[in-house]
Short mmCIF file of C-alpha atoms and ligand atoms in Angstrom, two decimals:
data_model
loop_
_atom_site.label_atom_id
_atom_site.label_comp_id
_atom_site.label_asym_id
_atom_site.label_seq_id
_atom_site.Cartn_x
_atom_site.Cartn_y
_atom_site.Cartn_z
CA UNK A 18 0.14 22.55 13.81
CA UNK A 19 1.90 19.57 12.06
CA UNK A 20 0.10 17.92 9.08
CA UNK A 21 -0.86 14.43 9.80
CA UNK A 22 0.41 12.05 7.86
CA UNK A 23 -0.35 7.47 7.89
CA UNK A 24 1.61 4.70 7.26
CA UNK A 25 -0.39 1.51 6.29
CA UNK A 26 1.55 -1.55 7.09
CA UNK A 27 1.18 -4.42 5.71
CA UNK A 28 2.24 -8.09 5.82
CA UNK A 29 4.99 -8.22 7.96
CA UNK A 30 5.07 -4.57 8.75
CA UNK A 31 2.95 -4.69 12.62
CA UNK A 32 5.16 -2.14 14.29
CA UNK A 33 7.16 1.34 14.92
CA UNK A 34 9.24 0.63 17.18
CA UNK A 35 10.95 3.30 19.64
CA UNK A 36 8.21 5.44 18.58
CA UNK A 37 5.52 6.51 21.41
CA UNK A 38 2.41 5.39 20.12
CA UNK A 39 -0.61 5.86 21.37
CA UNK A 40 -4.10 3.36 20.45
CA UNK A 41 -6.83 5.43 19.25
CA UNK A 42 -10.55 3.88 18.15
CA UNK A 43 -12.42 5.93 14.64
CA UNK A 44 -16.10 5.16 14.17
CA UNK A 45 -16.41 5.44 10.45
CA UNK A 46 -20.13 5.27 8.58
CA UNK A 47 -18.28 2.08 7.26
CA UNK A 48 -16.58 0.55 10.84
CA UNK A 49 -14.62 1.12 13.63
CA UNK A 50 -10.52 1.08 12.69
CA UNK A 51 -8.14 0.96 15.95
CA UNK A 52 -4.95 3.17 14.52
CA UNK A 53 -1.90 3.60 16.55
CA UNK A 54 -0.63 7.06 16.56
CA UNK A 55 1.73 9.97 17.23
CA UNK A 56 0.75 13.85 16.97
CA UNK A 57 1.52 13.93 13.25
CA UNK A 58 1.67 10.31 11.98
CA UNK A 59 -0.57 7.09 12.12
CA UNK A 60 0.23 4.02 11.77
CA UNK A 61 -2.61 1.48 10.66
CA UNK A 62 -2.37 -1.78 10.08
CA UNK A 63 -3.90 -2.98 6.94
CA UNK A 64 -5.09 -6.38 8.32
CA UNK A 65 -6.66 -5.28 11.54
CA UNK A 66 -4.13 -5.62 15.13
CA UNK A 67 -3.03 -9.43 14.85
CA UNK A 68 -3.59 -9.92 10.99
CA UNK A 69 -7.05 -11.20 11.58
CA UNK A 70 -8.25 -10.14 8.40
CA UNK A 71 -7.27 -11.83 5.32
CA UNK A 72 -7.03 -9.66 1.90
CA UNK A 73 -11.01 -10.33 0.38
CA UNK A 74 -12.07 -9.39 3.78
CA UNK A 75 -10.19 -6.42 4.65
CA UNK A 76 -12.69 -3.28 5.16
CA UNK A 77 -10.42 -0.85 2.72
CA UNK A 78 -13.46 1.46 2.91
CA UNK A 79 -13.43 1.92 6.93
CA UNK A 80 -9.76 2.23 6.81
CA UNK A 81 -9.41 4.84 4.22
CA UNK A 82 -12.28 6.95 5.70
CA UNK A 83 -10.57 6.17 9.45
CA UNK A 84 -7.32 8.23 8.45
CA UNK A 85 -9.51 10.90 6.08
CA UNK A 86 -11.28 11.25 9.72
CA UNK A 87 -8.38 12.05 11.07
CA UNK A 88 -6.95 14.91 8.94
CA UNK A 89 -4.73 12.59 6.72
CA UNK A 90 -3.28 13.84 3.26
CA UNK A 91 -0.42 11.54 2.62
CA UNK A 92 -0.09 8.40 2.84
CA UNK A 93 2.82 5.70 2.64
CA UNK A 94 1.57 1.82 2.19
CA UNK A 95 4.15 -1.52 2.54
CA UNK A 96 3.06 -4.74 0.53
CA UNK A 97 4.34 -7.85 0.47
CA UNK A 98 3.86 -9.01 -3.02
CA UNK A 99 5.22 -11.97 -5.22
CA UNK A 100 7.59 -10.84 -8.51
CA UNK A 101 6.75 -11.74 -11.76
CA UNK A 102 8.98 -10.04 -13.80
CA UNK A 103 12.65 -11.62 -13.43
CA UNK A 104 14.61 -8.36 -13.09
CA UNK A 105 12.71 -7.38 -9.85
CA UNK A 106 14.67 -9.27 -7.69
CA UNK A 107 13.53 -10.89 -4.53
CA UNK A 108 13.45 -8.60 -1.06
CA UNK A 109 14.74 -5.55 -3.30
CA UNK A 110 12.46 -2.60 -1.77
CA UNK A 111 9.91 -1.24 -5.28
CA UNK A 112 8.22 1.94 -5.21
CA UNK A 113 5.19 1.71 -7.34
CA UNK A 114 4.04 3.76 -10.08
CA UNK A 115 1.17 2.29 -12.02
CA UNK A 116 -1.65 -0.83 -10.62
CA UNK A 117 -3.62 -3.09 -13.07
CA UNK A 118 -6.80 -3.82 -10.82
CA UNK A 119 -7.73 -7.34 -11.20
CA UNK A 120 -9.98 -7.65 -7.30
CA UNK A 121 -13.38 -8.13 -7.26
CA UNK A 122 -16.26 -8.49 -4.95
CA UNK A 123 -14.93 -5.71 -2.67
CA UNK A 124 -16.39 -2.54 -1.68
CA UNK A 125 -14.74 -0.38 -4.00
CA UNK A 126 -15.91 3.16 -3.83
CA UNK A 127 -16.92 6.19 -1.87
CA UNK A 128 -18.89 7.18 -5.16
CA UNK A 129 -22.05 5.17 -4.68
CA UNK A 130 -24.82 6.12 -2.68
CA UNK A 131 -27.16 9.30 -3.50
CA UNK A 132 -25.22 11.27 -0.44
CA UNK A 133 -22.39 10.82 -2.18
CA UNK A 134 -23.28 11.37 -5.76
CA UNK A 135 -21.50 10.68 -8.84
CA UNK A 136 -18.03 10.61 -8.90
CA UNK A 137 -15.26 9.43 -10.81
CA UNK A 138 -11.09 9.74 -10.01
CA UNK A 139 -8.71 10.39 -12.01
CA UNK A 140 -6.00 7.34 -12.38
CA UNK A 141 -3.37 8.62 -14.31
CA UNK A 142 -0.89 9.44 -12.33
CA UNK A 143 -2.18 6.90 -9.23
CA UNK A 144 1.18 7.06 -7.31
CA UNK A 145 2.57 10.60 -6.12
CA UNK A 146 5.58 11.31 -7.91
CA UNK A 147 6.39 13.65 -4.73
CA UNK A 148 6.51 10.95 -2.34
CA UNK A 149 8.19 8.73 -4.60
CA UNK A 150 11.23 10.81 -5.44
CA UNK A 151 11.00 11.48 -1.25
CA UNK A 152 11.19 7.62 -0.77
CA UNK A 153 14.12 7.78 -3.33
CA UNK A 154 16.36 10.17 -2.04
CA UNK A 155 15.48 8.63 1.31
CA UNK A 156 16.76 5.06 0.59
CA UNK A 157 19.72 6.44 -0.54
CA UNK A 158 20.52 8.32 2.31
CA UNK A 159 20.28 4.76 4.12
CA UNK A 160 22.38 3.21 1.45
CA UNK A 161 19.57 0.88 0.57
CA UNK A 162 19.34 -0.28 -2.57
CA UNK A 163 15.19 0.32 -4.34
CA UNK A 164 13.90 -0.29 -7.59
CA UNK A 165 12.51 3.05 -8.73
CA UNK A 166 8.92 1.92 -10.99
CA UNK A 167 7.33 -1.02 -11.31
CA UNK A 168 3.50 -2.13 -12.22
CA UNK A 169 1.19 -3.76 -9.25
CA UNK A 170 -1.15 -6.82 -10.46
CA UNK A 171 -3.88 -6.60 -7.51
CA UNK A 172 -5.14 -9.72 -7.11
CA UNK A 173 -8.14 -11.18 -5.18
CA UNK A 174 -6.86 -14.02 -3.01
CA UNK A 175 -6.57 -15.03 -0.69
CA UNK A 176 -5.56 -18.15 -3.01
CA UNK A 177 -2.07 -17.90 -5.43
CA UNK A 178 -2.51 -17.37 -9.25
CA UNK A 179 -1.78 -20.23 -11.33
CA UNK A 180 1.04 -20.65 -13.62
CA UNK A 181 -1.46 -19.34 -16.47
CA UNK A 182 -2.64 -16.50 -14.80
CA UNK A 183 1.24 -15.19 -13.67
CA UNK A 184 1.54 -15.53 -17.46
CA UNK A 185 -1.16 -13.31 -18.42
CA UNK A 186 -0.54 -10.74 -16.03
CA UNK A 187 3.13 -10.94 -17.19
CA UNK A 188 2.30 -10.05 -20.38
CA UNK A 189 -0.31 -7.56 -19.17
CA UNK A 190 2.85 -5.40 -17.85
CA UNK A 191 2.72 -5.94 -14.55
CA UNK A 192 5.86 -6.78 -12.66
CA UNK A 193 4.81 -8.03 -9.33
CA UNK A 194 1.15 -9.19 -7.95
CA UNK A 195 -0.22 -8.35 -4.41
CA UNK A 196 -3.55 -8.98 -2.47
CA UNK A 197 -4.31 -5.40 -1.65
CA UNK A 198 -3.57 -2.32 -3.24
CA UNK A 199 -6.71 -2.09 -4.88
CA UNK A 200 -9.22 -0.56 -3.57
CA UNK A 201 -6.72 0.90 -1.45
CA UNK A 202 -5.46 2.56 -3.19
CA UNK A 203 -8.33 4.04 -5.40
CA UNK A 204 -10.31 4.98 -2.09
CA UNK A 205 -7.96 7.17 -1.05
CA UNK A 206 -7.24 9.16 -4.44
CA UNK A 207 -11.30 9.17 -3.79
CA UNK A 208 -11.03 11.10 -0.76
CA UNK A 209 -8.22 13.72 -2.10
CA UNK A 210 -4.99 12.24 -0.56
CA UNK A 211 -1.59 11.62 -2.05
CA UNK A 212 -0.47 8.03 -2.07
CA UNK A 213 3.12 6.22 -2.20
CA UNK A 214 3.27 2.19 -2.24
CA UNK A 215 6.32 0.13 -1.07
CA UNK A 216 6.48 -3.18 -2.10
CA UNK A 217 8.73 -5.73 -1.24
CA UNK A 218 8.49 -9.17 -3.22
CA UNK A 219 8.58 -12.45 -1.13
CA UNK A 220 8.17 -15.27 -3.53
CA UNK A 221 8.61 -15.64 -7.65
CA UNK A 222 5.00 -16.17 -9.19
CA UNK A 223 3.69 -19.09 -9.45
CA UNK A 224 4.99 -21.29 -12.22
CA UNK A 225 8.68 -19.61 -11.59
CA UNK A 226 9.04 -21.79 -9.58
CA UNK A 227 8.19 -25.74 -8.39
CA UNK A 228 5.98 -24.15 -5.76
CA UNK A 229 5.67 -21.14 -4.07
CA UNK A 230 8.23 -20.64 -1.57
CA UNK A 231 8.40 -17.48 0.74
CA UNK A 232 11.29 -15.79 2.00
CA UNK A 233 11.63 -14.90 5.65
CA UNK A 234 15.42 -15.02 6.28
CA UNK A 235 16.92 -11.80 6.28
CA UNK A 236 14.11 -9.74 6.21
CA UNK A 237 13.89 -7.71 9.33
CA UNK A 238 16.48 -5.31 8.68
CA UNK A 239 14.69 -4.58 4.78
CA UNK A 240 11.58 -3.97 6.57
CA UNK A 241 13.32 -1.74 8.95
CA UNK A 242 14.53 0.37 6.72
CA UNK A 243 11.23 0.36 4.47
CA UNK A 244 9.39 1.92 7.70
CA UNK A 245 12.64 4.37 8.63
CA UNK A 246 12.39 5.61 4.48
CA UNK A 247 8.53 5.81 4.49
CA UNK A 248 8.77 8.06 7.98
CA UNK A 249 11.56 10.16 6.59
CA UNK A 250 10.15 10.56 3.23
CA UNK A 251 6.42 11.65 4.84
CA UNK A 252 8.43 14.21 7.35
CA UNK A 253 10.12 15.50 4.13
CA UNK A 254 7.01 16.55 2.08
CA UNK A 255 4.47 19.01 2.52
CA UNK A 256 0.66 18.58 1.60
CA UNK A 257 0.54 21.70 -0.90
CA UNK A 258 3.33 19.58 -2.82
CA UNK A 259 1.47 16.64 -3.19
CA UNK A 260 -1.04 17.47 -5.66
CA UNK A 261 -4.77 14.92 -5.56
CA UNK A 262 -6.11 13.64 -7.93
CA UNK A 263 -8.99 15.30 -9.77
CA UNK A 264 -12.72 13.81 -9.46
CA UNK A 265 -14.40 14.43 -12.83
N1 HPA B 323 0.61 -13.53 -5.32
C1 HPA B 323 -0.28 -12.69 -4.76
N2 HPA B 323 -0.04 -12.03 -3.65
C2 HPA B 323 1.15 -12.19 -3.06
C3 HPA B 323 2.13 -13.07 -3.59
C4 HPA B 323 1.84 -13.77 -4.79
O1 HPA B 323 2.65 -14.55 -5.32
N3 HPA B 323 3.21 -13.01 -2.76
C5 HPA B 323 2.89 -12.14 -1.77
N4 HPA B 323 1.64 -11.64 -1.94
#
């Protein structure tokens, strides 16, 4: 049988289309998740059908356990995120490899009731290199230009950072800030899976600009391609490459 595999889409991303998917409902001990689906891939979308769900609010726990539920190992995630580093350009496709985690307030863990015990996940390599190089060789297959590395600021929201706080995270080493990697991101290394983030920056940080002004023009064929790499690049790998990460 074919591993199963998810795509979380995010802002933006609602859609496969010219795929047959079929709606399927997961009672999790955390909430129900409506996925839509294939035999071997899932696609979820991060905010809920309709983007009812802002960032603070999303249910990361529900969703993670939804696709653990259903036999998920790998996972590819889109983000719309703002760039605070000048060199990452504006609607230029980044695949992830490190997160600063500055959320709070959100359920966080899978590690914190007496069923499940103590745990605590590795971080240090929170991206899967496997996936990554996949999503690289991928985008160049397409012709489609990516930046290879780059550091994810995970904000709360839903409000923007101030000028002050773009400058701290600047200088923290991040590159570009987002809403929702984290705990994404963190739940699912919790639950054993490999994990991949596309981002794709929308706006300069705040301060880089007057005011924060979001790109739409232009966009539909980047996203395109984002979904076409992320389903190539999950066909493309196996599980037994992709190694978890270890709970100490
Ligand atoms: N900040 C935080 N999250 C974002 C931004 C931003 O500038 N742009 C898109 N998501």
């Amino acid at each position: 049988m074919n591993e199963v595999t998810a795509l979380i889409g995010g802002t933006g991303i609602y859609a496969i289309d010219g795929m047959n998917l079929q709606s399927e409902t997961v009672k999790t001990p955390y909430g129900t998740v409506t996925v839509q689906r294939t035999d071997d891939l899932v696609f979820l979308h991060r905010h809920a059908p309709n983007h009812s769900v802002p960032p603070h609010k999303v249910n990361y726990r529900a969703n993670i356990k939804a696709l653990d539920m259903l036999g998920v190992k790998r996972i590819c995630a889109t983000f719309a995120v703002g760039s605070i580093n000048e060199k990452f350009d504006l609607a230029v496709p980044i695949i992830f490899d490190d997160f600063i985690d500055f959320s709070s307030g959100r359920e966080h863990s899978f590690f914190d009731t007496i069923k499940t015990g103590v745990g605590h996940v590795d971080m240090s390599i929170p991206f899967c290199p496997i996936l990554g190089k996949a999503l690289q060789a991928e985008a160049k297959n397409r012709g489609m230009k990516v930046r290879n590395g780059g550091t994810y600021a995970s904000t709360n929201g839903p409000r923007f950072e101030s000028p002050a706080e773009i400058k701290f995270y600047r200088k923290m080493g991040a590159d570009v800030v987002g809403m929702t990697l984290c705990p994404e991101l963190p739940l699912a290394l919790e639950l054993g899976m490999s994990y991949a983030g596309l981002g794709f920056s929308i706006n300069w940080g705040a301060g880089m600009t007057p005011t924060i002004e979001l790109i739409h023009d232009g966009t539909d064929k980047i996203k395109e391609d984002m979904l076409r790499t992320m389903i190539n690049a999950l066909k493309n790998t196996n599980n037994k490459d992709c190694t978890p990460a270890t709970i100490l």
